[in-house]
Amino acid sequence: MTDRHPAESLMLKTLLAALALWLIYTNLTYALDALIALMIAAAILPLAEAAQKRHIPRIVTVLGVYLLGIGGLALLIALLVPVVAEQGGQLARTLPAYRERLTLFAGEIGGFLSRHGGPEQLALPDIGLQDLGSLVQRLAERSLQATRGVLSGALSVVLVLFVSAYIVVDSRRLAEGLLVLVPPARRAEVDRIAAIVMERMGGYVSGQLTVSLCIATILSIGLSILGIEAPVLIGVTAGALNFVPFLGSSVGFLLALLGALNTSAFAVGGVLILFGAVQTVEGKLLVPYFLGRRVKLHPLAVLA
């Protein structure tokens, strides 16, 4: 019996681990929401504990952080809508002139190629405003189909915020309740490791916030030099959305490109170079350095 006991224990642990992985896989959306909620709670928890020492309830700190974040995002959207509408209208008005210039440019290239044995002319596709409208509509439909929908996404956001607030407000009692499931001899070690995990999770969020601030500053300065309209607004938007992979850079690039198309060909080239440089600096310098310091990993480890 004594020889079989370790094997049976190992088999039971393996089955439990496999069951947990299967549950996570079959409920991946909820598992991801829970992980995001835990990371948000880990970022707010040090602030809530510091405020509690000044006799400020934790729920007040959580609500203050939520109001600040939601208010800032709503302000960005309110400021962006008029800029995008104006730039889009201006681009629509100048689109025929762009096409005429491209046609002349294509004719020059065709003449050059014909003198060197190439085709005599280059034909541009006939794309009108109605075609651009249908193209945007199809892209929007594809985007909505690729996501869980606006309603389910909103419900997920509410759920994540609610769970994060609950974890922050009742963190000690939650920890004590979970420690009951751990053998008494290991509770101190599990509690120590859990505290380190929460600290590193919070460090990741604060490190990402620092990276986003740097990106917003670099883009604002760079777009100002290029003469793009509303450079600070575009830079701050890209930085604020940088928490979601590819979202901040994509939205910022599209907004900057929209403004550049209404400025000059030099501005378009400058925007391409600027965002390429920012992506390189973010991936090779900012993320390894700032996130590495926050999560206490070497920059090379973060880069790898």
Coordinates of C-alpha atoms in Angstrom, one line a residue:
M1 CA 0.0 0.0 0.0
T2 CA 2.8 2.4 0.8
D3 CA 4.3 1.8 -2.6
R4 CA 1.1 2.6 -4.4
H5 CA 0.2 5.7 -2.5
P6 CA 2.6 8.1 -4.2
A7 CA 1.5 6.8 -7.6
E8 CA -2.2 7.1 -6.8
S9 CA -1.6 10.7 -5.5
L10 CA 0.3 11.6 -8.6
M11 CA -2.5 10.2 -10.8
L12 CA -5.2 12.1 -8.9
K13 CA -3.3 15.3 -9.2
T14 CA -2.8 14.7 -12.9
L15 CA -6.5 14.1 -13.4
L16 CA -7.4 17.2 -11.4
A17 CA -4.9 19.3 -13.5
A18 CA -6.3 17.9 -16.7
L19 CA -9.9 18.6 -15.6
A20 CA -8.9 22.2 -14.7
L21 CA -7.3 22.7 -18.1
W22 CA -10.3 21.2 -19.8
L23 CA -12.7 23.5 -17.9
I24 CA -10.5 26.5 -18.8
Y25 CA -10.4 25.5 -22.5
T26 CA -14.2 25.0 -22.7
N27 CA -14.8 28.3 -20.9
L28 CA -11.9 30.3 -22.3
T29 CA -13.9 33.5 -22.6
Y30 CA -14.9 33.5 -18.9
A31 CA -11.4 32.4 -17.9
L32 CA -9.9 35.4 -19.8
D33 CA -12.4 37.8 -18.2
A34 CA -11.5 36.4 -14.8
L35 CA -7.7 36.9 -15.5
I36 CA -8.3 40.5 -16.7
A37 CA -10.4 41.2 -13.6
L38 CA -7.6 39.8 -11.4
M39 CA -5.0 41.9 -13.1
I40 CA -7.1 45.1 -12.7
A41 CA -7.7 44.2 -9.0
A42 CA -3.9 43.6 -8.5
A43 CA -3.2 47.1 -10.0
I44 CA -5.8 48.9 -7.8
L45 CA -5.1 46.9 -4.6
P46 CA -1.9 48.8 -3.5
L47 CA -3.7 52.2 -4.0
A48 CA -6.8 50.9 -2.1
E49 CA -4.6 49.7 0.8
A50 CA -2.8 53.0 1.0
A51 CA -6.1 54.9 0.9
Q52 CA -7.5 52.7 3.6
K53 CA -4.7 53.7 6.0
R54 CA -6.0 57.3 5.6
H55 CA -9.5 56.0 6.5
I56 CA -10.8 56.0 2.9
P57 CA -13.0 53.0 2.2
R58 CA -11.7 50.7 -0.5
I59 CA -15.0 50.9 -2.5
V60 CA -14.5 54.7 -2.7
T61 CA -11.0 54.2 -4.2
V62 CA -12.3 51.6 -6.7
L63 CA -15.2 53.8 -7.8
G64 CA -12.8 56.8 -8.1
V65 CA -10.4 54.8 -10.3
Y66 CA -13.4 53.5 -12.4
L67 CA -14.9 57.0 -12.8
L68 CA -11.5 58.4 -13.8
G69 CA -10.9 55.8 -16.4
I70 CA -14.4 55.7 -17.9
G71 CA -14.6 59.5 -17.9
G72 CA -11.2 59.8 -19.6
L73 CA -12.2 57.3 -22.3
A74 CA -15.5 59.1 -22.9
L75 CA -13.7 62.4 -23.2
L76 CA -11.4 61.0 -25.8
I77 CA -14.3 59.7 -27.8
A78 CA -16.1 63.0 -27.6
L79 CA -13.0 64.9 -28.8
L80 CA -12.2 62.4 -31.5
V81 CA -15.6 62.2 -33.2
P82 CA -15.5 65.8 -34.5
V83 CA -11.9 65.5 -35.7
V84 CA -12.6 62.2 -37.5
A85 CA -15.8 63.6 -39.1
E86 CA -14.0 66.7 -40.3
Q87 CA -10.9 64.9 -41.6
G88 CA -13.2 62.3 -43.3
G89 CA -15.3 64.9 -45.0
Q90 CA -12.2 66.8 -46.2
L91 CA -10.7 63.5 -47.6
A92 CA -14.0 62.8 -49.4
R93 CA -13.9 66.3 -51.0
T94 CA -10.3 65.9 -52.1
L95 CA -10.5 62.3 -53.3
P96 CA -11.2 63.3 -57.0
A97 CA -8.0 65.4 -56.9
Y98 CA -6.0 62.6 -55.5
R99 CA -7.3 60.3 -58.2
E100 CA -6.3 62.8 -60.9
R101 CA -2.8 63.1 -59.4
L102 CA -2.5 59.3 -59.3
T103 CA -3.6 59.0 -62.9
L104 CA -1.0 61.5 -64.0
F105 CA 1.6 59.8 -61.9
A106 CA 0.6 56.4 -63.4
G107 CA 0.8 57.9 -66.9
E108 CA 4.4 59.0 -66.2
I109 CA 5.4 55.6 -64.9
G110 CA 3.7 53.9 -67.9
G111 CA 5.6 56.2 -70.3
F112 CA 8.9 55.3 -68.5
L113 CA 8.1 51.6 -68.6
S114 CA 7.1 51.7 -72.3
R115 CA 10.4 53.2 -73.2
H116 CA 12.1 50.2 -71.5
G117 CA 10.0 47.4 -73.0
G118 CA 7.2 47.5 -70.3
P119 CA 3.4 48.1 -70.7
E120 CA 2.4 51.4 -72.3
Q121 CA 0.1 52.4 -69.5
L122 CA -1.0 51.5 -66.0
A123 CA -4.7 51.4 -65.3
L124 CA -6.0 52.5 -61.9
P125 CA -9.0 50.7 -60.5
D126 CA -12.2 52.8 -60.8
I127 CA -13.1 53.4 -57.2
G128 CA -15.7 55.9 -56.3
L129 CA -17.1 57.2 -53.0
Q130 CA -20.0 54.7 -53.2
D131 CA -17.4 51.9 -53.5
L132 CA -15.5 53.2 -50.5
G133 CA -18.7 53.3 -48.5
S134 CA -19.6 49.7 -49.4
L135 CA -16.0 48.7 -48.6
V136 CA -16.2 50.3 -45.1
Q137 CA -19.6 48.7 -44.6
R138 CA -18.2 45.2 -45.4
L139 CA -15.2 45.8 -43.2
A140 CA -17.4 46.8 -40.3
E141 CA -19.6 43.8 -40.8
R142 CA -16.6 41.5 -40.8
S143 CA -15.3 43.2 -37.7
L144 CA -18.6 42.7 -35.8
Q145 CA -18.7 39.1 -36.9
A146 CA -15.2 38.5 -35.6
T147 CA -16.1 39.7 -32.1
R148 CA -18.7 38.5 -29.6
G149 CA -20.9 41.5 -30.4
V150 CA -21.5 44.8 -28.7
L151 CA -23.9 43.5 -26.1
S152 CA -21.8 40.5 -24.9
G153 CA -18.7 42.7 -24.9
A154 CA -20.5 45.3 -22.8
L155 CA -21.6 42.6 -20.4
S156 CA -18.1 41.2 -20.2
V157 CA -16.8 44.7 -19.3
V158 CA -19.4 45.1 -16.5
L159 CA -18.6 41.6 -15.2
V160 CA -14.8 42.3 -15.2
L161 CA -15.3 45.6 -13.4
F162 CA -17.6 44.1 -10.8
V163 CA -15.3 41.1 -10.1
S164 CA -12.3 43.4 -9.8
A165 CA -14.1 45.7 -7.4
Y166 CA -15.2 42.7 -5.3
I167 CA -11.6 41.3 -5.2
V168 CA -10.2 44.7 -4.0
V169 CA -12.9 45.4 -1.4
D170 CA -12.9 41.8 0.1
S171 CA -9.4 40.6 -0.7
R172 CA -8.5 39.5 2.8
R173 CA -11.6 37.4 3.4
L174 CA -11.3 35.9 -0.1
A175 CA -7.7 35.0 0.6
E176 CA -8.6 33.4 3.9
G177 CA -11.4 31.4 2.3
L178 CA -9.2 30.1 -0.5
L179 CA -6.4 29.2 2.0
V180 CA -8.9 26.8 3.7
L181 CA -8.6 24.6 0.7
V182 CA -4.8 24.4 1.2
P183 CA -3.2 21.9 3.7
P184 CA -2.3 23.8 6.9
A185 CA 1.4 23.1 6.6
R186 CA 1.5 24.8 3.2
R187 CA -0.7 27.8 3.9
A188 CA 2.0 30.2 4.8
E189 CA 4.0 29.4 1.7
V190 CA 0.9 29.6 -0.6
D191 CA 0.0 33.0 1.0
R192 CA 3.5 34.3 0.4
I193 CA 3.5 33.1 -3.3
A194 CA 0.0 34.5 -3.9
A195 CA 1.2 37.9 -2.6
I196 CA 4.1 37.9 -5.0
V197 CA 1.9 36.9 -7.9
M198 CA -0.6 39.7 -7.2
E199 CA 2.4 42.2 -6.9
R200 CA 3.8 41.1 -10.2
M201 CA 0.3 41.3 -11.9
G202 CA -0.1 44.8 -10.6
G203 CA 3.4 45.6 -11.7
Y204 CA 2.6 44.5 -15.2
V205 CA -0.4 46.8 -15.4
S206 CA 1.5 49.8 -14.0
G207 CA 4.5 49.0 -16.3
Q208 CA 2.1 48.8 -19.3
L209 CA 0.7 52.2 -18.2
T210 CA 4.2 53.7 -18.3
V211 CA 4.8 52.3 -21.7
S212 CA 1.5 53.7 -22.9
L213 CA 2.5 57.1 -21.5
C214 CA 5.8 57.0 -23.4
I215 CA 4.1 56.1 -26.6
A216 CA 1.5 58.9 -26.3
T217 CA 4.3 61.4 -25.7
I218 CA 6.5 60.2 -28.6
L219 CA 3.5 60.1 -31.1
S220 CA 2.3 63.5 -30.0
I221 CA 5.7 65.1 -30.5
G222 CA 6.3 63.3 -33.8
L223 CA 2.9 64.1 -35.3
S224 CA 3.3 67.7 -34.2
I225 CA 6.6 67.9 -36.2
L226 CA 4.9 66.4 -39.2
G227 CA 2.1 69.0 -39.1
I228 CA -0.8 66.5 -38.5
E229 CA -4.0 68.0 -37.1
A230 CA -4.8 67.2 -33.5
P231 CA -1.5 65.4 -32.8
V232 CA -1.9 65.3 -29.0
L233 CA -5.3 63.8 -29.3
I234 CA -4.2 61.1 -31.7
G235 CA -1.1 60.3 -29.5
V236 CA -3.1 60.1 -26.3
T237 CA -5.7 57.9 -28.0
A238 CA -3.1 55.5 -29.2
G239 CA -1.5 55.4 -25.8
A240 CA -4.8 54.9 -24.0
L241 CA -5.8 52.0 -26.2
N242 CA -2.3 50.5 -26.1
F243 CA -3.4 48.1 -23.3
V244 CA -5.2 46.0 -26.0
P245 CA -2.6 44.4 -28.3
F246 CA -2.5 46.0 -31.8
L247 CA -5.6 48.2 -31.0
G248 CA -3.8 51.3 -29.9
S249 CA -1.2 51.3 -32.7
S250 CA -3.9 50.5 -35.3
V251 CA -6.3 53.2 -34.3
G252 CA -3.6 55.8 -33.9
F253 CA -2.1 54.9 -37.3
L254 CA -5.4 55.1 -39.1
L255 CA -6.2 58.5 -37.4
A256 CA -2.8 59.9 -38.3
L257 CA -2.9 58.5 -41.8
L258 CA -6.3 60.2 -42.3
G259 CA -4.9 63.5 -41.3
A260 CA -1.7 63.0 -43.4
L261 CA -3.8 62.3 -46.5
N262 CA -5.2 65.8 -46.1
T263 CA -1.8 67.3 -45.6
S264 CA 0.9 66.1 -48.0
A265 CA 2.7 63.1 -49.4
F266 CA 5.6 64.0 -47.1
A267 CA 3.3 63.7 -44.1
V268 CA 2.1 60.3 -45.3
G269 CA 5.6 59.0 -45.6
G270 CA 6.5 60.6 -42.2
V271 CA 3.5 58.9 -40.5
L272 CA 4.6 55.5 -41.9
I273 CA 8.2 56.0 -40.7
L274 CA 7.0 57.4 -37.3
F275 CA 4.7 54.5 -36.5
G276 CA 7.3 51.9 -37.7
A277 CA 9.9 53.5 -35.4
V278 CA 7.5 53.6 -32.5
Q279 CA 6.7 49.9 -32.9
T280 CA 10.4 49.1 -32.9
V281 CA 11.1 51.2 -29.8
E282 CA 8.2 49.8 -28.0
G283 CA 9.0 46.2 -28.7
K284 CA 12.8 46.4 -28.3
L285 CA 13.2 49.0 -25.6
L286 CA 10.2 50.3 -23.7
V287 CA 8.4 47.0 -23.0
P288 CA 11.6 45.0 -21.9
Y289 CA 12.8 47.9 -19.7
F290 CA 9.7 49.1 -18.0
L291 CA 7.8 45.8 -17.8
G292 CA 11.0 44.1 -16.8
R293 CA 11.5 46.4 -13.9
R294 CA 7.8 46.1 -12.8
V295 CA 7.6 42.3 -12.9
K296 CA 11.2 42.0 -11.8
L297 CA 12.5 40.2 -14.8
H298 CA 15.6 40.9 -16.8
P299 CA 14.8 42.9 -20.0
L300 CA 16.2 40.1 -22.1
A301 CA 13.8 37.7 -20.6
V302 CA 10.9 40.0 -21.3
L303 CA 12.1 40.5 -24.9
A304 CA 12.4 36.7 -25.3

